[in-house]
Amino acid sequence: MIAAKAFHPLQLWPRTLRARLFLILLAGLTIASGLSFAVIVTERYLSAKAIMLGTLESDVATSIAVLDRLPANERANWLDRLSRGNYHFVMGPGLPGVADVSGRGAEIAAKIEEAVGHRFPLKVESIPGDGRRLQAHLTLSDGSPLTIDVTPTGIMPLAQWLPYVLIVQLILLILCTWFAVRQAIRPLAALAAAADALDPNKKDPRLDESGPTEVAHAAKAFNSMRDRIARYLEERVQILASISHDLQTPITRMRLRAEMADDTPEKDKLVQDLAEIERLVQEGVAYARSAHGNVEKSSKIDIASFIESLAYDYQDMGKAVTIAKTISGTLMTRPHALRRILSNLIDNALKFAGDAEINVARDGQGLVTITVLDSGAGIPDDQLEAAMQPFYRLEQSRNRGTGGTGLGLAIAQQLAIAIGGSLRLYNRSEGGLAAEITLR
């Protein structure tokens, strides 16, 4: 039985900074507006209540004084004249009720007591079945009972247009919050996009250094960093090129001297070592140049002709290189860089498996995949990623004749990135290794 995954409240929290800032600002502004509205309504209610109670006190005092002085037979004619919207007078004991001890009842009773001047016994009761209705019972000077029926109405009702104003206010809050978040996040998004596409070798437009002080400072820092990286890479290539150039002369002299020596086993070993040194220097410079980029311009190639030409060159040398599948059409790329990538992959397959097979395919999104397959022993899964690191050799011996320089796959990966593609290695289910390069 599968256990249910525990729910955590933080799972509802959005993952993007844009959404988080939007919710925080919107919630803060909404709460602030709500508090302001509540304060205004409360102040309005208290003011209206004070006015109502003050008016009730003065009107009731006047009305009771009038009724007390009128003859008993004329009082009924004055009841309607003295009544108001929220209370009216009734000659008689009124309806039976229960004692009201609420704060509202105490306030109204206090105002009526102040109005009658404590000259008449007063009792305030709440009418059962109507929680808002109160009755104040008192006896006039001649002993006639008088009831004041009070029904507090809504104090200063809100205008009908107020809900629409609140809706418009909420919409404005949302729009202003969205605009503020957009203005705050847009420079960050531009900086992230520039960092993802960072390639010091390309002449991409520099980040805009205008705008707020903090944004301009971050853009200037990023542009300076990109310039420094480009300068460091250029210096590295120049240093390696200089080393390679300076080493060529002594290596050539040593080879000439070795070839002029007597034929001995030591002579053959010395010539072999010199050849390995020269190859290592050349491979190191090639890797540095591939990491730094390539000045080669992109051009359109015919995919089928390009792959067939590459395979025929190897077949002419007696190498077991075949084409399993190819496609028709053209591809915009850097031909020499692509040829170097595929040559490194094919050489690697021939070295460790003795054969290589090329498979070309195109998916529905227009991506072209070129895969070099071999039937060798493959690479342990935990070493697939490390195999493309510089100077990493799966063959553990120090013999470069079998292990190589450890730069072939590293150069292929760097060149794949330089031409806008990607390279990955994986073991085939039927045995052997597959090196797959994907191009747009």
PDB file of C-alpha atoms in Angstrom, residues 57-267:
ATOM      1  CA  GLU A  57     -31.377  62.829  24.416  1.00  0.00           C
ATOM      2  CA  SER A  58     -32.512  66.313  23.375  1.00  0.00           C
ATOM      3  CA  ASP A  59     -35.552  65.143  21.365  1.00  0.00           C
ATOM      4  CA  VAL A  60     -36.778  62.708  24.038  1.00  0.00           C
ATOM      5  CA  ALA A  61     -36.372  65.341  26.756  1.00  0.00           C
ATOM      6  CA  THR A  62     -38.437  67.808  24.746  1.00  0.00           C
ATOM      7  CA  SER A  63     -41.052  65.218  23.784  1.00  0.00           C
ATOM      8  CA  ILE A  64     -41.540  63.907  27.327  1.00  0.00           C
ATOM      9  CA  ALA A  65     -41.824  67.447  28.672  1.00  0.00           C
ATOM     10  CA  VAL A  66     -44.508  68.237  26.087  1.00  0.00           C
ATOM     11  CA  LEU A  67     -46.478  65.057  26.762  1.00  0.00           C
ATOM     12  CA  ASP A  68     -46.238  65.549  30.512  1.00  0.00           C
ATOM     13  CA  ARG A  69     -47.773  69.030  30.250  1.00  0.00           C
ATOM     14  CA  LEU A  70     -50.508  68.118  27.758  1.00  0.00           C
ATOM     15  CA  PRO A  71     -53.940  67.075  28.981  1.00  0.00           C
ATOM     16  CA  ALA A  72     -54.355  63.301  28.952  1.00  0.00           C
ATOM     17  CA  ASN A  73     -57.045  63.429  26.248  1.00  0.00           C
ATOM     18  CA  GLU A  74     -54.791  65.365  23.836  1.00  0.00           C
ATOM     19  CA  ARG A  75     -51.625  63.276  24.178  1.00  0.00           C
ATOM     20  CA  ALA A  76     -52.633  60.676  21.561  1.00  0.00           C
ATOM     21  CA  ASN A  77     -52.832  63.428  18.910  1.00  0.00           C
ATOM     22  CA  TRP A  78     -49.197  64.399  19.541  1.00  0.00           C
ATOM     23  CA  LEU A  79     -47.642  60.945  19.544  1.00  0.00           C
ATOM     24  CA  ASP A  80     -47.015  60.795  15.767  1.00  0.00           C
ATOM     25  CA  ARG A  81     -45.720  64.360  15.723  1.00  0.00           C
ATOM     26  CA  LEU A  82     -43.174  63.624  18.402  1.00  0.00           C
ATOM     27  CA  SER A  83     -42.042  60.265  16.983  1.00  0.00           C
ATOM     28  CA  ARG A  84     -38.853  59.892  14.897  1.00  0.00           C
ATOM     29  CA  GLY A  85     -37.480  57.324  12.510  1.00  0.00           C
ATOM     30  CA  ASN A  86     -35.830  55.172  15.138  1.00  0.00           C
ATOM     31  CA  TYR A  87     -38.248  55.608  18.037  1.00  0.00           C
ATOM     32  CA  HIS A  88     -41.884  56.422  18.697  1.00  0.00           C
ATOM     33  CA  PHE A  89     -44.099  56.985  21.769  1.00  0.00           C
ATOM     34  CA  VAL A  90     -46.896  54.691  22.927  1.00  0.00           C
ATOM     35  CA  MET A  91     -49.354  55.626  25.658  1.00  0.00           C
ATOM     36  CA  GLY A  92     -49.593  52.532  27.789  1.00  0.00           C
ATOM     37  CA  PRO A  93     -47.412  49.851  29.353  1.00  0.00           C
ATOM     38  CA  GLY A  94     -46.145  48.552  25.979  1.00  0.00           C
ATOM     39  CA  LEU A  95     -45.096  44.971  25.344  1.00  0.00           C
ATOM     40  CA  PRO A  96     -43.687  42.635  27.975  1.00  0.00           C
ATOM     41  CA  GLY A  97     -39.933  42.201  27.697  1.00  0.00           C
ATOM     42  CA  VAL A  98     -36.825  41.199  29.522  1.00  0.00           C
ATOM     43  CA  ALA A  99     -34.267  43.406  31.184  1.00  0.00           C
ATOM     44  CA  ASP A 100     -31.588  44.593  28.743  1.00  0.00           C
ATOM     45  CA  VAL A 101     -28.114  44.542  30.253  1.00  0.00           C
ATOM     46  CA  SER A 102     -26.234  44.949  26.982  1.00  0.00           C
ATOM     47  CA  GLY A 103     -23.945  47.877  26.353  1.00  0.00           C
ATOM     48  CA  ARG A 104     -26.358  49.274  23.788  1.00  0.00           C
ATOM     49  CA  GLY A 105     -29.292  49.107  26.182  1.00  0.00           C
ATOM     50  CA  ALA A 106     -27.247  50.755  28.943  1.00  0.00           C
ATOM     51  CA  GLU A 107     -26.243  53.610  26.618  1.00  0.00           C
ATOM     52  CA  ILE A 108     -29.800  54.249  25.439  1.00  0.00           C
ATOM     53  CA  ALA A 109     -31.144  53.987  29.002  1.00  0.00           C
ATOM     54  CA  ALA A 110     -28.520  56.459  30.210  1.00  0.00           C
ATOM     55  CA  LYS A 111     -29.446  58.948  27.500  1.00  0.00           C
ATOM     56  CA  ILE A 112     -33.175  58.638  28.217  1.00  0.00           C
ATOM     57  CA  GLU A 113     -32.509  59.005  31.963  1.00  0.00           C
ATOM     58  CA  GLU A 114     -30.523  62.145  31.257  1.00  0.00           C
ATOM     59  CA  ALA A 115     -33.372  63.339  29.025  1.00  0.00           C
ATOM     60  CA  VAL A 116     -36.104  62.876  31.661  1.00  0.00           C
ATOM     61  CA  GLY A 117     -33.834  64.307  34.370  1.00  0.00           C
ATOM     62  CA  HIS A 118     -34.405  61.388  36.737  1.00  0.00           C
ATOM     63  CA  ARG A 119     -37.945  62.739  37.429  1.00  0.00           C
ATOM     64  CA  PHE A 120     -39.683  59.603  36.192  1.00  0.00           C
ATOM     65  CA  PRO A 121     -38.965  55.962  37.110  1.00  0.00           C
ATOM     66  CA  LEU A 122     -37.446  54.306  34.021  1.00  0.00           C
ATOM     67  CA  LYS A 123     -36.989  50.688  32.999  1.00  0.00           C
ATOM     68  CA  VAL A 124     -35.462  49.538  29.697  1.00  0.00           C
ATOM     69  CA  GLU A 125     -36.357  46.101  28.350  1.00  0.00           C
ATOM     70  CA  SER A 126     -35.523  44.099  25.230  1.00  0.00           C
ATOM     71  CA  ILE A 127     -38.454  42.730  23.252  1.00  0.00           C
ATOM     72  CA  PRO A 128     -38.184  38.922  22.806  1.00  0.00           C
ATOM     73  CA  GLY A 129     -38.008  37.798  19.184  1.00  0.00           C
ATOM     74  CA  ASP A 130     -36.456  41.057  18.005  1.00  0.00           C
ATOM     75  CA  GLY A 131     -32.902  41.476  19.228  1.00  0.00           C
ATOM     76  CA  ARG A 132     -32.664  45.072  17.983  1.00  0.00           C
ATOM     77  CA  ARG A 133     -35.905  46.442  19.499  1.00  0.00           C
ATOM     78  CA  LEU A 134     -35.953  48.113  22.927  1.00  0.00           C
ATOM     79  CA  GLN A 135     -38.713  49.665  25.028  1.00  0.00           C
ATOM     80  CA  ALA A 136     -38.265  52.238  27.776  1.00  0.00           C
ATOM     81  CA  HIS A 137     -41.167  52.289  30.288  1.00  0.00           C
ATOM     82  CA  LEU A 138     -41.848  55.320  32.503  1.00  0.00           C
ATOM     83  CA  THR A 139     -44.767  56.975  34.302  1.00  0.00           C
ATOM     84  CA  LEU A 140     -45.736  60.601  33.743  1.00  0.00           C
ATOM     85  CA  SER A 141     -46.561  63.041  36.534  1.00  0.00           C
ATOM     86  CA  ASP A 142     -50.287  62.170  36.462  1.00  0.00           C
ATOM     87  CA  GLY A 143     -49.546  58.434  36.679  1.00  0.00           C
ATOM     88  CA  SER A 144     -50.094  57.690  32.969  1.00  0.00           C
ATOM     89  CA  PRO A 145     -47.773  55.007  31.615  1.00  0.00           C
ATOM     90  CA  LEU A 146     -45.631  55.977  28.641  1.00  0.00           C
ATOM     91  CA  THR A 147     -43.550  53.649  26.488  1.00  0.00           C
ATOM     92  CA  ILE A 148     -40.735  54.748  24.237  1.00  0.00           C
ATOM     93  CA  ASP A 149     -40.306  52.101  21.522  1.00  0.00           C
ATOM     94  CA  VAL A 150     -36.741  52.321  20.191  1.00  0.00           C
ATOM     95  CA  THR A 151     -35.585  50.484  17.082  1.00  0.00           C
ATOM     96  CA  PRO A 152     -31.978  51.486  16.349  1.00  0.00           C
ATOM     97  CA  THR A 153     -31.512  51.662  12.612  1.00  0.00           C
ATOM     98  CA  GLY A 154     -28.315  51.211  10.632  1.00  0.00           C
ATOM     99  CA  ILE A 155     -26.180  54.213  11.350  1.00  0.00           C
ATOM    100  CA  MET A 156     -25.405  56.208   8.223  1.00  0.00           C
ATOM    101  CA  PRO A 157     -25.763  53.439   5.610  1.00  0.00           C
ATOM    102  CA  LEU A 158     -23.012  53.123   3.020  1.00  0.00           C
ATOM    103  CA  ALA A 159     -23.538  54.605  -0.406  1.00  0.00           C
ATOM    104  CA  GLN A 160     -24.495  52.202  -3.203  1.00  0.00           C
ATOM    105  CA  TRP A 161     -21.514  53.254  -5.288  1.00  0.00           C
ATOM    106  CA  LEU A 162     -18.987  52.436  -2.565  1.00  0.00           C
ATOM    107  CA  PRO A 163     -18.567  48.704  -3.516  1.00  0.00           C
ATOM    108  CA  TYR A 164     -17.722  49.735  -7.079  1.00  0.00           C
ATOM    109  CA  VAL A 165     -15.119  52.163  -5.790  1.00  0.00           C
ATOM    110  CA  LEU A 166     -13.605  49.389  -3.694  1.00  0.00           C
ATOM    111  CA  ILE A 167     -13.467  47.084  -6.740  1.00  0.00           C
ATOM    112  CA  VAL A 168     -11.765  49.780  -8.808  1.00  0.00           C
ATOM    113  CA  GLN A 169      -9.329  50.362  -5.942  1.00  0.00           C
ATOM    114  CA  LEU A 170      -8.498  46.648  -5.801  1.00  0.00           C
ATOM    115  CA  ILE A 171      -7.905  46.561  -9.567  1.00  0.00           C
ATOM    116  CA  LEU A 172      -5.598  49.566  -9.299  1.00  0.00           C
ATOM    117  CA  LEU A 173      -3.715  47.864  -6.474  1.00  0.00           C
ATOM    118  CA  ILE A 174      -3.219  44.745  -8.603  1.00  0.00           C
ATOM    119  CA  LEU A 175      -2.064  46.726 -11.626  1.00  0.00           C
ATOM    120  CA  CYS A 176       0.311  48.922  -9.634  1.00  0.00           C
ATOM    121  CA  THR A 177       1.724  45.898  -7.802  1.00  0.00           C
ATOM    122  CA  TRP A 178       2.234  44.023 -11.069  1.00  0.00           C
ATOM    123  CA  PHE A 179       3.962  47.040 -12.630  1.00  0.00           C
ATOM    124  CA  ALA A 180       6.224  47.515  -9.599  1.00  0.00           C
ATOM    125  CA  VAL A 181       7.210  43.828  -9.558  1.00  0.00           C
ATOM    126  CA  ARG A 182       7.818  43.898 -13.303  1.00  0.00           C
ATOM    127  CA  GLN A 183      10.088  46.907 -12.977  1.00  0.00           C
ATOM    128  CA  ALA A 184      12.000  45.223 -10.144  1.00  0.00           C
ATOM    129  CA  ILE A 185      12.321  41.780 -11.759  1.00  0.00           C
ATOM    130  CA  ARG A 186      13.008  42.747 -15.381  1.00  0.00           C
ATOM    131  CA  PRO A 187      16.667  43.745 -14.779  1.00  0.00           C
ATOM    132  CA  LEU A 188      17.206  40.556 -12.776  1.00  0.00           C
ATOM    133  CA  ALA A 189      15.698  38.458 -15.581  1.00  0.00           C
ATOM    134  CA  ALA A 190      17.903  40.226 -18.125  1.00  0.00           C
ATOM    135  CA  LEU A 191      20.965  39.573 -15.971  1.00  0.00           C
ATOM    136  CA  ALA A 192      20.046  35.879 -15.595  1.00  0.00           C
ATOM    137  CA  ALA A 193      19.497  35.524 -19.354  1.00  0.00           C
ATOM    138  CA  ALA A 194      22.849  37.188 -20.054  1.00  0.00           C
ATOM    139  CA  ALA A 195      24.562  34.877 -17.557  1.00  0.00           C
ATOM    140  CA  ASP A 196      22.988  31.789 -19.183  1.00  0.00           C
ATOM    141  CA  ALA A 197      24.090  32.914 -22.639  1.00  0.00           C
ATOM    142  CA  LEU A 198      27.528  34.073 -21.470  1.00  0.00           C
ATOM    143  CA  ASP A 199      30.064  33.468 -24.195  1.00  0.00           C
ATOM    144  CA  PRO A 200      33.033  35.846 -24.097  1.00  0.00           C
ATOM    145  CA  ASN A 201      33.947  34.856 -27.657  1.00  0.00           C
ATOM    146  CA  LYS A 202      30.713  36.126 -29.159  1.00  0.00           C
ATOM    147  CA  LYS A 203      30.110  39.779 -29.850  1.00  0.00           C
ATOM    148  CA  ASP A 204      26.762  39.815 -28.093  1.00  0.00           C
ATOM    149  CA  PRO A 205      25.268  43.176 -27.104  1.00  0.00           C
ATOM    150  CA  ARG A 206      26.393  44.366 -23.698  1.00  0.00           C
ATOM    151  CA  LEU A 207      23.892  44.678 -20.883  1.00  0.00           C
ATOM    152  CA  ASP A 208      22.180  48.030 -20.757  1.00  0.00           C
ATOM    153  CA  GLU A 209      23.889  50.054 -18.037  1.00  0.00           C
ATOM    154  CA  SER A 210      21.099  52.592 -17.658  1.00  0.00           C
ATOM    155  CA  GLY A 211      18.281  52.621 -15.114  1.00  0.00           C
ATOM    156  CA  PRO A 212      18.331  52.777 -11.317  1.00  0.00           C
ATOM    157  CA  THR A 213      21.710  53.025  -9.600  1.00  0.00           C
ATOM    158  CA  GLU A 214      21.688  49.439  -8.302  1.00  0.00           C
ATOM    159  CA  VAL A 215      20.673  48.003 -11.688  1.00  0.00           C
ATOM    160  CA  ALA A 216      23.260  50.071 -13.553  1.00  0.00           C
ATOM    161  CA  HIS A 217      25.977  48.996 -11.098  1.00  0.00           C
ATOM    162  CA  ALA A 218      25.082  45.288 -11.513  1.00  0.00           C
ATOM    163  CA  ALA A 219      25.092  45.633 -15.330  1.00  0.00           C
ATOM    164  CA  LYS A 220      28.484  47.370 -15.286  1.00  0.00           C
ATOM    165  CA  ALA A 221      29.902  44.673 -12.997  1.00  0.00           C
ATOM    166  CA  PHE A 222      28.599  41.910 -15.282  1.00  0.00           C
ATOM    167  CA  ASN A 223      29.990  43.569 -18.428  1.00  0.00           C
ATOM    168  CA  SER A 224      33.355  44.019 -16.715  1.00  0.00           C
ATOM    169  CA  MET A 225      33.354  40.370 -15.636  1.00  0.00           C
ATOM    170  CA  ARG A 226      32.655  39.217 -19.191  1.00  0.00           C
ATOM    171  CA  ASP A 227      35.492  41.378 -20.507  1.00  0.00           C
ATOM    172  CA  ARG A 228      37.893  39.956 -17.912  1.00  0.00           C
ATOM    173  CA  ILE A 229      36.916  36.372 -18.758  1.00  0.00           C
ATOM    174  CA  ALA A 230      37.433  37.038 -22.473  1.00  0.00           C
ATOM    175  CA  ARG A 231      40.815  38.600 -21.744  1.00  0.00           C
ATOM    176  CA  TYR A 232      41.903  35.688 -19.540  1.00  0.00           C
ATOM    177  CA  LEU A 233      40.867  33.144 -22.167  1.00  0.00           C
ATOM    178  CA  GLU A 234      42.693  35.060 -24.860  1.00  0.00           C
ATOM    179  CA  GLU A 235      45.803  35.201 -22.705  1.00  0.00           C
ATOM    180  CA  ARG A 236      45.589  31.455 -22.089  1.00  0.00           C
ATOM    181  CA  VAL A 237      45.429  30.721 -25.799  1.00  0.00           C
ATOM    182  CA  GLN A 238      48.328  33.068 -26.477  1.00  0.00           C
ATOM    183  CA  ILE A 239      50.422  31.460 -23.747  1.00  0.00           C
ATOM    184  CA  LEU A 240      49.746  27.936 -25.035  1.00  0.00           C
ATOM    185  CA  ALA A 241      50.372  29.022 -28.612  1.00  0.00           C
ATOM    186  CA  SER A 242      53.658  30.593 -27.585  1.00  0.00           C
ATOM    187  CA  ILE A 243      54.679  27.478 -25.677  1.00  0.00           C
ATOM    188  CA  SER A 244      53.772  25.320 -28.667  1.00  0.00           C
ATOM    189  CA  HIS A 245      55.750  27.524 -31.019  1.00  0.00           C
ATOM    190  CA  ASP A 246      58.764  27.639 -28.744  1.00  0.00           C
ATOM    191  CA  LEU A 247      58.703  23.859 -28.220  1.00  0.00           C
ATOM    192  CA  GLN A 248      58.550  23.054 -31.926  1.00  0.00           C
ATOM    193  CA  THR A 249      62.147  24.112 -32.567  1.00  0.00           C
ATOM    194  CA  PRO A 250      63.831  22.045 -29.807  1.00  0.00           C
ATOM    195  CA  ILE A 251      61.597  19.062 -30.593  1.00  0.00           C
ATOM    196  CA  THR A 252      62.595  19.251 -34.267  1.00  0.00           C
ATOM    197  CA  ARG A 253      66.293  19.481 -33.371  1.00  0.00           C
ATOM    198  CA  MET A 254      65.986  16.504 -31.003  1.00  0.00           C
ATOM    199  CA  ARG A 255      64.210  14.470 -33.685  1.00  0.00           C
ATOM    200  CA  LEU A 256      66.886  15.239 -36.262  1.00  0.00           C
ATOM    201  CA  ARG A 257      69.613  14.232 -33.836  1.00  0.00           C
ATOM    202  CA  ALA A 258      67.758  11.061 -32.930  1.00  0.00           C
ATOM    203  CA  GLU A 259      67.323  10.097 -36.584  1.00  0.00           C
ATOM    204  CA  MET A 260      71.032  10.634 -37.214  1.00  0.00           C
ATOM    205  CA  ALA A 261      71.938   8.311 -34.377  1.00  0.00           C
ATOM    206  CA  ASP A 262      72.669   4.632 -34.829  1.00  0.00           C
ATOM    207  CA  ASP A 263      69.746   2.287 -35.086  1.00  0.00           C
ATOM    208  CA  THR A 264      69.181   1.005 -31.563  1.00  0.00           C
ATOM    209  CA  PRO A 265      66.125   0.225 -29.436  1.00  0.00           C
ATOM    210  CA  GLU A 266      66.813   3.420 -27.488  1.00  0.00           C
ATOM    211  CA  LYS A 267      66.630   5.445 -30.728  1.00  0.00           C
TER     212      LYS A 267
END
